[in-house]
């Protein structure tokens, strides 16, 4: 349990938020040309990093907006928060 | 030579004040090379090593464990054992394990305190009723004992449940698997460790894997905190840390690691003689032989390796427990902890070869791996020894995420996912 600084609402309790998994997984531009292996990679395979991970969160019980977060999954420390469409900060 | 545990050995050792018991397993330094190395000394990893030695005559093998054996999810689960899964593939897998459980204490000469006290799954809405009835029929077609109970029968089987129609999630019925139950989780790890050690398996604790050495598409060995170990076969049974090991080998797995919590109360006299699970309100409870209520909660929805979870998860579970069992309202909780569970998109495990020759993964057991420990070890040992899956774990390959042939047990098995 931790506090999350929503870029639209400010600091709120984590239980107001919904985790949306790994960030920056690009939707295939040519889905009809994708092989089964590439579909599996896009749909199912995840980095699941122990350490600094880029992920998406949604302020589900607040402004309901999506944003990105850089978080260390080994200690739940939040390194950075940035809006959708913005470039991820360099580590 | 391993001394046998019996009433006579107990009496004999009592005479010397229990100071001369033989060590249950050795503390070896790693050899330079093994025929196979199992990464992860939990129940599944130790069982794998045990069956590799016992059924496949692979005695020159090692189990490497970064902490102490049974200190991960093996020591953190709520010890529930059942096999009432919906799909044929899962029913085959989990009932294989349940059949081994039934003779495990005798086989290992180690009391794993397997107790077939029954597991009851409750239905709280009409969809639950339909799902549980469907699962009961599916179980019976697969030869797994299952009965559907009415509200009155639920009350009769476990009288302390509040079956009033006025509660927020009324009990509309339930299922019962009488062969299901619980076992002592630590004893399972210790029993398999002792059995494997007796057959020559090296159990190396405090030995963390730092890298997997490959020669092209084959495994050559593992880098560990105790040096390089040469081996052609590596079986990874690392639960929540499976992705970490996979990343070392340049693989990606369809897993997310999340904290799952459990808690126990102060010990009290026997009050609940079965296991009751409720999917809809996400709470399950049983009572340990020490008298503690063992209560399980749900997972957090974010990836974390911290072995702790959010307070609101526990709060939600306890709200549900109190509504279902008002008698527990003044119980005090003693301890709460978390374990890191590796969850697959279809909530079914992976026991599989990989694209790298000699590298095998046994992972993705998610929130319910303990029950499968003996079967998982047996089938994974078969997969490693023969470089081919057993027919019971063939469906649980990594390729199912490419072919789309998923084993979708999410919610369908009355699992508290």
Short mmCIF file of C-alpha atoms in Angstrom, two decimals:
data_model
loop_
_atom_site.label_atom_id
_atom_site.label_comp_id
_atom_site.label_asym_id
_atom_site.label_seq_id
_atom_site.Cartn_x
_atom_site.Cartn_y
_atom_site.Cartn_z
CA UNK A 1 0.00 0.00 0.00
CA UNK A 2 1.39 3.36 -0.98
CA UNK A 3 0.44 6.88 -2.04
CA UNK A 4 0.24 7.79 -5.72
CA UNK A 5 0.59 11.32 -7.01
CA UNK A 6 -2.05 11.42 -9.75
CA UNK A 7 -0.91 13.97 -12.37
CA UNK A 8 -4.46 15.36 -12.45
CA UNK A 9 -5.64 15.13 -8.81
CA UNK A 10 -2.52 15.07 -6.65
CA UNK A 11 -1.53 12.60 -3.98
CA UNK A 12 -4.11 9.91 -3.22
CA UNK A 13 -4.29 6.51 -1.57
CA UNK A 14 -3.28 3.61 -3.80
CA UNK A 15 -6.63 1.89 -3.30
CA UNK A 16 -8.28 4.57 -5.48
CA UNK A 17 -6.18 3.33 -8.40
CA UNK A 18 -6.25 0.33 -10.71
CA UNK A 19 -3.00 -1.10 -12.03
CA UNK A 20 -2.99 -1.51 -15.80
CA UNK A 21 0.15 -3.57 -16.28
CA UNK A 22 3.29 -3.03 -18.32
CA UNK A 23 3.44 0.28 -20.24
CA UNK A 24 4.65 1.10 -23.74
CA UNK A 25 3.51 -2.14 -25.36
CA UNK A 26 2.69 -0.88 -28.80
CA UNK A 27 -0.38 -2.20 -30.52
CA UNK A 28 0.68 -3.89 -33.78
CA UNK A 29 0.34 -1.49 -36.70
CA UNK A 30 -0.42 -4.28 -39.19
CA UNK A 31 -2.42 -6.82 -37.18
CA UNK A 32 -3.39 -8.85 -40.25
CA UNK A 33 0.26 -9.54 -41.04
CA UNK A 34 1.20 -10.74 -37.56
CA UNK A 35 2.33 -14.34 -37.02
CA UNK A 36 0.98 -16.39 -34.11
CA UNK A 37 4.34 -15.96 -32.32
CA UNK A 38 4.11 -12.19 -32.64
CA UNK A 39 0.53 -12.21 -31.38
CA UNK A 40 1.59 -14.27 -28.35
CA UNK A 41 4.42 -11.83 -27.69
CA UNK A 42 2.07 -8.83 -27.88
CA UNK A 43 -0.86 -10.35 -25.95
CA UNK A 44 0.75 -12.50 -23.25
CA UNK A 45 4.50 -12.15 -22.78
CA UNK A 46 5.54 -9.69 -20.11
CA UNK A 47 8.86 -8.43 -18.73
CA UNK A 48 7.59 -8.77 -15.14
CA UNK A 49 10.73 -7.05 -13.91
CA UNK A 50 12.02 -7.23 -10.35
CA UNK A 51 13.33 -3.70 -10.16
CA UNK A 52 12.46 -0.55 -12.08
CA UNK A 53 9.43 -1.15 -14.27
CA UNK A 54 7.35 1.13 -16.52
CA UNK A 55 3.62 0.62 -16.07
CA UNK A 56 0.18 2.08 -16.63
CA UNK A 57 -2.22 3.06 -13.88
CA UNK A 58 -5.79 4.34 -13.87
CA UNK A 59 -7.29 6.64 -11.23
CA UNK A 60 -10.39 4.42 -11.22
CA UNK A 61 -12.07 5.96 -8.15
CA UNK A 62 -11.03 9.52 -8.96
CA UNK A 63 -10.62 11.34 -12.25
CA UNK A 64 -10.66 7.99 -14.13
CA UNK A 65 -7.73 9.12 -16.26
CA UNK A 66 -4.85 6.85 -17.29
CA UNK A 67 -1.21 7.75 -16.73
CA UNK A 68 2.22 6.13 -16.63
CA UNK A 69 4.39 5.31 -13.64
CA UNK A 70 7.99 4.24 -13.13
CA UNK A 71 8.11 2.04 -10.05
CA UNK A 72 10.65 -0.21 -8.39
CA UNK A 73 8.77 -3.48 -7.93
CA UNK A 74 11.28 -4.76 -5.39
CA UNK A 75 10.28 -2.11 -2.82
CA UNK A 76 7.21 -0.37 -4.35
CA UNK A 77 9.08 2.96 -4.52
CA UNK A 78 7.62 5.27 -7.18
CA UNK A 79 10.39 6.88 -9.26
CA UNK A 80 8.36 9.00 -11.67
CA UNK A 81 4.84 9.65 -12.92
CA UNK A 82 4.05 11.06 -16.36
CA UNK A 83 0.99 11.52 -18.53
CA UNK A 84 -0.08 9.32 -21.40
CA UNK A 85 1.64 10.31 -24.60
CA UNK A 86 4.60 11.87 -22.82
CA UNK A 87 8.06 10.43 -23.28
CA UNK A 88 9.20 8.16 -20.46
CA UNK A 89 11.93 9.73 -18.32
CA UNK A 90 15.34 8.17 -18.76
CA UNK A 91 16.37 6.08 -15.78
CA UNK B 1 22.03 -44.91 5.52
CA UNK B 2 18.91 -43.05 6.48
CA UNK B 3 17.32 -44.04 9.79
CA UNK B 4 13.60 -44.72 9.57
CA UNK B 5 11.20 -42.63 11.62
CA UNK B 6 8.96 -44.87 13.73
CA UNK B 7 7.56 -45.14 17.23
CA UNK B 8 10.66 -47.17 18.14
CA UNK B 9 13.07 -44.48 16.90
CA UNK B 10 11.01 -41.96 18.88
CA UNK B 11 11.39 -43.99 22.07
CA UNK B 12 15.07 -44.63 21.42
CA UNK B 13 15.79 -40.95 20.89
CA UNK B 14 13.69 -39.95 23.88
CA UNK B 15 16.18 -41.91 26.03
CA UNK B 16 18.95 -39.56 24.87
CA UNK B 17 16.76 -36.46 25.31
CA UNK B 18 16.30 -36.10 21.53
CA UNK B 19 19.86 -34.83 21.20
CA UNK B 20 21.12 -37.49 18.80
CA UNK B 21 18.62 -37.43 15.94
CA UNK B 22 20.25 -37.99 12.58
CA UNK B 23 20.37 -34.90 10.32
CA UNK B 24 17.40 -34.99 7.95
CA UNK B 25 19.55 -33.75 5.04
CA UNK B 26 23.17 -32.85 4.49
CA UNK B 27 24.64 -29.42 3.85
CA UNK B 28 26.89 -30.14 0.84
CA UNK B 29 29.13 -27.82 -1.13
CA UNK B 30 28.22 -27.85 -4.81
CA UNK B 31 30.05 -30.24 -7.12
CA UNK B 32 31.49 -28.91 -10.37
CA UNK B 33 28.98 -30.74 -12.49
CA UNK B 34 25.54 -32.36 -12.19
CA UNK B 35 23.31 -34.26 -14.61
CA UNK B 36 20.53 -31.82 -13.74
CA UNK B 37 20.04 -28.83 -11.45
CA UNK B 38 16.70 -27.74 -10.03
CA UNK B 39 16.49 -24.00 -9.33
CA UNK B 40 14.25 -23.41 -6.33
CA UNK B 41 14.03 -25.41 -3.11
CA UNK B 42 10.34 -25.11 -2.41
CA UNK B 43 7.91 -28.01 -2.32
CA UNK B 44 7.64 -28.29 -6.12
CA UNK B 45 11.41 -28.13 -6.66
CA UNK B 46 12.21 -30.65 -3.94
CA UNK B 47 9.47 -32.97 -5.18
CA UNK B 48 10.90 -32.72 -8.70
CA UNK B 49 14.34 -33.73 -7.40
CA UNK B 50 12.82 -36.54 -5.35
CA UNK B 51 11.00 -38.08 -8.32
CA UNK B 52 13.98 -37.55 -10.66
CA UNK B 53 16.05 -39.68 -8.29
CA UNK B 54 13.34 -42.17 -7.42
CA UNK B 55 11.61 -42.82 -10.73
CA UNK B 56 14.23 -41.82 -13.30
CA UNK B 57 17.44 -42.91 -11.56
CA UNK B 58 18.96 -39.45 -11.81
CA UNK B 59 20.92 -39.29 -8.57
CA UNK B 60 23.70 -36.93 -9.61
CA UNK B 61 21.48 -33.87 -9.31
CA UNK B 62 21.22 -30.78 -7.13
CA UNK B 63 18.59 -28.38 -5.86
CA UNK B 64 19.85 -24.80 -5.46
CA UNK B 65 17.87 -22.47 -3.23
CA UNK B 66 18.65 -18.79 -2.68
CA UNK B 67 17.25 -18.78 0.86
CA UNK B 68 16.32 -21.79 2.96
CA UNK B 69 14.18 -24.67 1.74
CA UNK B 70 10.45 -24.17 2.05
CA UNK B 71 10.92 -20.50 3.02
CA UNK B 72 9.08 -19.07 0.03
CA UNK B 73 5.52 -19.77 -1.00
CA UNK B 74 5.70 -23.31 0.42
CA UNK B 75 5.77 -21.77 3.89
CA UNK B 76 3.34 -18.98 3.07
CA UNK B 77 0.26 -20.65 1.61
CA UNK B 78 -2.99 -21.65 3.31
CA UNK B 79 -2.32 -25.40 2.73
CA UNK B 80 -5.57 -26.18 0.91
CA UNK B 81 -5.59 -29.33 -1.24
CA UNK B 82 -8.38 -30.16 -3.70
CA UNK B 83 -8.81 -31.27 -7.30
CA UNK B 84 -12.29 -30.03 -8.23
CA UNK B 85 -11.20 -28.16 -11.35
CA UNK B 86 -13.49 -27.60 -14.34
CA UNK B 87 -11.47 -28.57 -17.41
CA UNK B 88 -10.31 -32.09 -18.22
CA UNK B 89 -6.63 -31.12 -18.40
CA UNK B 90 -6.73 -29.47 -14.96
CA UNK B 91 -8.78 -32.26 -13.43
CA UNK B 92 -6.16 -34.76 -14.63
CA UNK B 93 -3.29 -32.69 -13.28
CA UNK B 94 -4.71 -31.87 -9.85
CA UNK B 95 -6.30 -35.25 -9.21
CA UNK B 96 -2.99 -36.93 -10.06
CA UNK B 97 -1.51 -34.84 -7.24
CA UNK B 98 -4.37 -35.62 -4.86
CA UNK B 99 -3.88 -39.37 -5.40
CA UNK B 100 -0.19 -39.03 -4.48
CA UNK B 101 -1.11 -36.96 -1.39
CA UNK B 102 -3.21 -39.87 -0.14
CA UNK B 103 -0.15 -42.07 0.32
CA UNK B 104 2.55 -39.45 0.71
CA UNK B 105 3.27 -39.70 4.45
CA UNK B 106 3.87 -43.44 4.12
CA UNK B 107 5.94 -43.07 0.98
CA UNK B 108 8.20 -40.39 2.48
CA UNK B 109 8.25 -41.90 5.98
CA UNK B 110 7.46 -38.36 7.06
CA UNK B 111 4.14 -37.21 8.49
CA UNK B 112 2.88 -34.48 6.19
CA UNK B 113 -0.32 -34.36 8.26
CA UNK B 114 -2.54 -34.78 5.21
CA UNK B 115 -6.09 -34.38 6.46
CA UNK B 116 -9.02 -35.13 4.16
CA UNK B 117 -11.42 -32.88 6.00
CA UNK B 118 -13.25 -31.80 2.85
CA UNK B 119 -13.31 -28.51 0.99
CA UNK B 120 -16.58 -26.66 0.55
CA UNK B 121 -17.01 -23.91 -2.06
CA UNK B 122 -19.92 -21.54 -1.49
CA UNK B 123 -22.30 -19.98 -4.01
CA UNK B 124 -23.60 -16.50 -3.27
CA UNK B 125 -25.53 -15.59 -6.40
CA UNK B 126 -27.40 -17.34 -9.20
CA UNK B 127 -24.40 -17.35 -11.51
CA UNK B 128 -22.31 -18.98 -8.77
CA UNK B 129 -25.02 -21.66 -8.42
CA UNK B 130 -24.97 -22.39 -12.16
CA UNK B 131 -21.14 -22.40 -12.30
CA UNK B 132 -20.75 -24.66 -9.28
CA UNK B 133 -23.40 -27.12 -10.53
CA UNK B 134 -21.70 -27.22 -13.92
CA UNK B 135 -18.33 -27.83 -12.25
CA UNK B 136 -19.79 -30.57 -10.05
CA UNK B 137 -21.05 -32.39 -13.17
CA UNK B 138 -17.71 -31.89 -14.94
CA UNK B 139 -15.86 -33.26 -11.89
CA UNK B 140 -18.02 -36.36 -11.73
CA UNK B 141 -17.50 -37.05 -15.43
CA UNK B 142 -13.77 -36.97 -14.68
CA UNK B 143 -14.11 -39.35 -11.74
CA UNK B 144 -13.52 -36.66 -9.13
CA UNK B 145 -15.76 -36.80 -6.08
CA UNK B 146 -18.01 -33.77 -5.91
CA UNK B 147 -21.47 -33.09 -4.58
CA UNK B 148 -23.69 -30.05 -4.76
CA UNK B 149 -25.16 -28.95 -1.43
CA UNK B 150 -28.29 -26.92 -0.73
CA UNK B 151 -28.17 -24.07 1.78
CA UNK B 152 -29.52 -26.42 4.49
CA UNK B 153 -26.87 -29.03 3.68
CA UNK B 154 -24.14 -26.36 3.84
CA UNK B 155 -25.41 -25.35 7.28
CA UNK B 156 -25.47 -28.98 8.39
CA UNK B 157 -21.93 -29.64 7.21
CA UNK B 158 -20.53 -26.45 8.76
CA UNK B 159 -22.94 -25.15 11.41
CA UNK B 160 -21.10 -21.90 12.19
CA UNK B 161 -21.82 -20.45 8.73
CA UNK B 162 -24.41 -17.72 8.72
CA UNK B 163 -26.98 -18.92 6.17
CA UNK B 164 -29.50 -16.17 6.87
CA UNK B 165 -31.08 -14.89 3.63
CA UNK B 166 -30.65 -11.33 4.93
CA UNK B 167 -26.86 -11.05 4.70
CA UNK B 168 -25.18 -9.07 1.91
CA UNK B 169 -24.02 -12.21 0.08
CA UNK B 170 -26.42 -14.97 1.16
CA UNK B 171 -25.32 -18.60 0.91
CA UNK B 172 -27.41 -20.13 -1.90
CA UNK B 173 -25.61 -23.46 -1.90
CA UNK B 174 -22.18 -24.94 -2.30
CA UNK B 175 -20.06 -27.81 -3.47
CA UNK B 176 -18.18 -30.32 -1.39
CA UNK B 177 -15.17 -32.44 -2.26
CA UNK B 178 -14.73 -34.86 0.64
CA UNK B 179 -11.31 -36.17 -0.48
CA UNK B 180 -9.94 -32.62 -0.37
CA UNK B 181 -8.41 -31.07 2.73
CA UNK B 182 -5.15 -29.69 4.07
CA UNK B 183 -1.58 -30.75 4.83
CA UNK B 184 1.29 -29.37 6.88
CA UNK B 185 3.17 -27.23 4.35
CA UNK B 186 6.62 -27.23 6.01
CA UNK B 187 6.51 -31.00 6.45
CA UNK B 188 5.98 -31.42 2.71
CA UNK B 189 9.20 -29.53 1.93
CA UNK B 190 11.13 -31.27 4.72
CA UNK B 191 9.81 -34.72 3.81
CA UNK B 192 10.76 -34.37 0.15
CA UNK B 193 14.15 -32.86 1.08
CA UNK B 194 14.91 -35.77 3.40
CA UNK B 195 13.75 -38.31 0.81
CA UNK B 196 15.74 -36.71 -2.02
CA UNK B 197 18.86 -36.34 0.14
CA UNK B 198 18.70 -40.03 1.07
CA UNK B 199 18.90 -40.88 -2.65
CA UNK B 200 21.99 -38.71 -3.14
CA UNK B 201 20.48 -35.39 -4.22
CA UNK B 202 22.54 -32.37 -3.11
CA UNK B 203 20.34 -29.72 -1.50
CA UNK B 204 22.31 -26.48 -1.58
CA UNK B 205 20.80 -23.65 0.41
CA UNK B 206 21.83 -19.97 0.42
CA UNK B 207 22.87 -20.37 -3.20
CA UNK B 208 21.30 -17.81 -5.53
CA UNK B 209 21.33 -18.21 -9.30
CA UNK B 210 22.91 -15.20 -10.98
CA UNK B 211 22.99 -16.29 -14.59
CA UNK B 212 22.26 -19.09 -17.03
CA UNK B 213 25.12 -19.97 -19.36
CA UNK B 214 24.12 -20.95 -22.85
CA UNK B 215 26.01 -22.32 -25.78
CA UNK B 216 23.84 -21.32 -28.70
CA UNK B 217 20.47 -22.86 -27.99
CA UNK B 218 21.62 -25.27 -25.27
CA UNK B 219 22.16 -24.84 -21.56
CA UNK B 220 25.73 -25.26 -20.31
CA UNK B 221 25.38 -24.40 -16.66
CA UNK B 222 24.39 -21.83 -14.07
CA UNK B 223 26.27 -19.03 -12.38
CA UNK B 224 25.52 -18.94 -8.67
CA UNK B 225 26.69 -17.12 -5.56
CA UNK B 226 28.62 -20.33 -4.80
CA UNK B 227 30.33 -20.42 -8.19
CA UNK B 228 29.67 -21.89 -11.61
CA UNK B 229 27.86 -25.24 -11.79
CA UNK B 230 28.09 -27.17 -15.05
CA UNK B 231 24.93 -28.99 -16.14
CA UNK B 232 23.05 -29.81 -19.31
CA UNK B 233 19.59 -29.71 -17.73
CA UNK B 234 18.15 -26.89 -15.64
CA UNK B 235 14.64 -27.13 -14.22
CA UNK B 236 13.42 -23.79 -12.94
CA UNK B 237 10.82 -23.97 -10.16
CA UNK B 238 11.11 -20.44 -8.85
CA UNK B 239 7.45 -19.40 -8.43
CA UNK B 240 7.21 -15.59 -8.19
CA UNK B 241 10.80 -15.18 -9.39
CA UNK B 242 10.40 -17.32 -12.54
CA UNK B 243 10.48 -14.25 -14.80
CA UNK B 244 13.71 -13.10 -13.15
CA UNK B 245 15.40 -16.41 -14.05
CA UNK B 246 13.80 -16.41 -17.52
CA UNK B 247 15.21 -12.94 -18.20
CA UNK B 248 18.70 -14.31 -17.40
CA UNK B 249 18.25 -16.83 -20.20
CA UNK B 250 16.83 -14.22 -22.57
CA UNK B 251 13.29 -15.61 -22.40
CA UNK B 252 10.02 -13.88 -21.70
CA UNK B 253 7.18 -15.66 -19.90
CA UNK B 254 3.46 -14.86 -19.83
CA UNK B 255 3.60 -14.18 -16.09
CA UNK B 256 2.90 -11.36 -13.68
CA UNK B 257 4.15 -11.61 -10.09
CA UNK B 258 1.81 -10.25 -7.46
CA UNK B 259 1.54 -10.30 -3.68
CA UNK B 260 -0.98 -12.73 -2.20
CA UNK B 261 -1.76 -12.42 1.49
CA UNK B 262 -2.81 -14.75 4.26
CA UNK B 263 -3.25 -14.38 7.99
CA UNK B 264 -3.80 -16.47 11.10
CA UNK B 265 -5.70 -15.80 14.28
CA UNK B 266 -4.83 -16.58 17.86
CA UNK B 267 -5.27 -20.32 18.55
CA UNK B 268 -8.67 -21.47 19.81
CA UNK B 269 -10.38 -24.80 20.45
CA UNK B 270 -11.67 -26.72 17.40
CA UNK B 271 -14.49 -24.75 15.82
CA UNK B 272 -14.31 -25.47 12.09
CA UNK B 273 -13.47 -29.01 10.96
CA UNK B 274 -13.39 -28.42 7.22
CA UNK B 275 -12.14 -25.87 4.68
CA UNK B 276 -14.63 -23.31 3.41
CA UNK B 277 -13.87 -21.21 0.37
CA UNK B 278 -15.92 -18.45 -1.12
CA UNK B 279 -15.02 -17.14 -4.52
CA UNK B 280 -17.51 -14.29 -4.70
CA UNK B 281 -16.47 -12.63 -1.44
CA UNK B 282 -12.86 -13.75 -1.79
CA UNK B 283 -12.34 -15.41 1.55
CA UNK B 284 -11.34 -18.85 2.66
CA UNK B 285 -10.86 -20.28 6.10
CA UNK B 286 -9.74 -23.45 7.83
CA UNK B 287 -8.31 -24.26 11.25
CA UNK B 288 -4.79 -25.53 11.81
CA UNK B 289 -3.97 -28.31 14.26
CA UNK B 290 -2.53 -25.63 16.54
CA UNK B 291 -6.00 -24.06 16.60
CA UNK B 292 -5.31 -20.95 14.55
CA UNK B 293 -7.85 -19.89 11.97
CA UNK B 294 -5.97 -19.83 8.67
CA UNK B 295 -7.49 -17.18 6.44
CA UNK B 296 -6.60 -16.41 2.86
CA UNK B 297 -7.18 -13.22 0.96
CA UNK B 298 -6.80 -12.11 -2.64
CA UNK B 299 -3.93 -10.71 -4.66
CA UNK B 300 -3.09 -7.09 -5.25
CA UNK B 301 -3.54 -6.08 -8.87
CA UNK B 302 -0.04 -4.65 -9.41
CA UNK B 303 3.30 -6.36 -9.97
CA UNK B 304 5.37 -6.42 -6.80
CA UNK B 305 8.11 -8.57 -5.32
CA UNK B 306 7.81 -7.13 -1.81
CA UNK B 307 6.13 -10.10 -0.05
CA UNK B 308 3.61 -7.75 1.51
CA UNK B 309 0.22 -6.68 0.30
CA UNK B 310 -2.25 -3.85 0.72
CA UNK B 311 -4.28 -3.45 3.88
CA UNK B 312 -7.58 -3.02 2.07
CA UNK B 313 -7.25 -6.56 0.66
CA UNK B 314 -7.09 -8.04 4.16
CA UNK B 315 -9.84 -5.72 5.35
CA UNK B 316 -12.15 -6.85 2.55
CA UNK B 317 -11.47 -10.51 3.31
CA UNK B 318 -12.11 -10.06 7.02
CA UNK B 319 -15.36 -8.20 6.29
CA UNK B 320 -16.52 -11.22 4.33
CA UNK B 321 -15.32 -13.68 6.99
CA UNK B 322 -17.20 -11.79 9.71
CA UNK B 323 -20.42 -11.73 7.74
CA UNK B 324 -20.23 -15.45 7.01
CA UNK B 325 -19.03 -16.39 10.53
CA UNK B 326 -20.35 -13.88 13.09
CA UNK B 327 -18.93 -16.17 15.80
CA UNK B 328 -15.42 -14.96 14.84
CA UNK B 329 -16.20 -11.31 15.59
CA UNK B 330 -13.96 -11.13 18.66
CA UNK B 331 -11.08 -13.22 17.32
CA UNK B 332 -7.74 -11.45 17.22
CA UNK B 333 -5.40 -11.88 14.32
CA UNK B 334 -1.86 -12.87 15.21
CA UNK B 335 0.15 -12.71 12.02
CA UNK B 336 -0.26 -11.54 8.43
CA UNK B 337 2.16 -12.09 5.56
CA UNK B 338 2.45 -12.09 1.79
CA UNK B 339 3.97 -14.32 -0.85
CA UNK B 340 4.76 -13.52 -4.46
CA UNK B 341 2.63 -15.56 -6.83
CA UNK B 342 3.31 -15.91 -10.56
CA UNK B 343 0.03 -15.64 -12.41
CA UNK B 344 -0.60 -16.85 -15.96
CA UNK B 345 -3.19 -15.15 -18.18
CA UNK B 346 -5.30 -18.34 -18.12
CA UNK B 347 -4.71 -19.06 -14.40
CA UNK B 348 -3.19 -22.44 -15.24
CA UNK B 349 0.40 -23.49 -14.65
CA UNK B 350 3.26 -24.01 -17.10
CA UNK B 351 5.23 -27.29 -16.91
CA UNK B 352 7.15 -27.12 -20.10
CA UNK B 353 10.22 -27.34 -22.25
CA UNK B 354 11.40 -24.04 -23.69
CA UNK B 355 13.02 -22.89 -26.92
CA UNK B 356 16.38 -23.44 -25.18
CA UNK B 357 17.48 -27.08 -25.07
CA UNK B 358 17.88 -28.34 -21.51
CA UNK B 359 15.95 -25.46 -19.93
CA UNK B 360 12.60 -26.36 -18.38
CA UNK B 361 10.11 -24.21 -16.50
CA UNK B 362 7.60 -25.22 -13.85
CA UNK B 363 5.77 -21.99 -13.00
CA UNK B 364 2.54 -20.04 -13.26
CA UNK B 365 0.83 -21.86 -10.40
CA UNK B 366 -0.46 -18.47 -9.30
CA UNK B 367 -2.59 -18.50 -6.18
CA UNK B 368 -3.02 -22.27 -5.92
CA UNK B 369 0.17 -24.27 -6.31
CA UNK B 370 0.51 -25.98 -2.95
CA UNK B 371 -2.21 -28.56 -3.65
CA UNK B 372 -0.34 -29.74 -6.74
CA UNK B 373 3.09 -30.17 -5.12
CA UNK B 374 3.47 -33.99 -5.44
CA UNK B 375 1.90 -34.21 -8.90
CA UNK B 376 3.82 -31.21 -10.17
CA UNK B 377 7.12 -32.72 -8.99
CA UNK B 378 6.28 -36.10 -10.51
CA UNK B 379 5.27 -34.72 -13.91
CA UNK B 380 8.07 -32.15 -14.09
CA UNK B 381 10.62 -34.86 -13.27
CA UNK B 382 9.18 -36.92 -16.14
CA UNK B 383 9.44 -33.91 -18.47
CA UNK B 384 13.09 -33.25 -17.53
CA UNK B 385 14.20 -36.89 -17.60
CA UNK B 386 12.59 -37.72 -20.94
CA UNK B 387 12.83 -34.28 -22.53
CA UNK B 388 9.13 -34.80 -23.27
CA UNK B 389 6.06 -33.93 -21.22
CA UNK B 390 3.92 -36.62 -19.57
CA UNK B 391 0.44 -36.84 -21.08
CA UNK B 392 -0.99 -35.25 -17.91
CA UNK B 393 1.07 -32.07 -18.31
CA UNK B 394 1.21 -31.93 -22.12
CA UNK B 395 -1.57 -29.32 -22.19
CA UNK B 396 0.38 -27.08 -19.82
CA UNK B 397 3.10 -26.15 -22.30
CA UNK B 398 4.41 -22.69 -23.10
CA UNK B 399 3.27 -23.02 -26.69
CA UNK B 400 -0.39 -22.77 -25.68
CA UNK B 401 0.01 -18.99 -25.62
CA UNK B 402 0.95 -19.13 -29.30
CA UNK B 403 -1.59 -21.74 -30.41
CA UNK B 404 -4.40 -20.24 -28.32
CA UNK B 405 -5.16 -23.60 -26.71
CA UNK B 406 -5.46 -22.08 -23.24
CA UNK B 407 -6.69 -23.91 -20.12
CA UNK B 408 -8.95 -21.16 -18.84
CA UNK B 409 -9.49 -21.84 -15.16
CA UNK B 410 -10.06 -18.19 -14.21
CA UNK B 411 -13.01 -18.28 -11.87
CA UNK B 412 -14.32 -21.42 -13.51
CA UNK B 413 -12.86 -23.75 -10.89
CA UNK B 414 -14.34 -21.90 -7.93
CA UNK B 415 -10.79 -20.81 -7.32
CA UNK B 416 -10.33 -17.75 -5.22
CA UNK B 417 -8.32 -15.95 -7.89
#
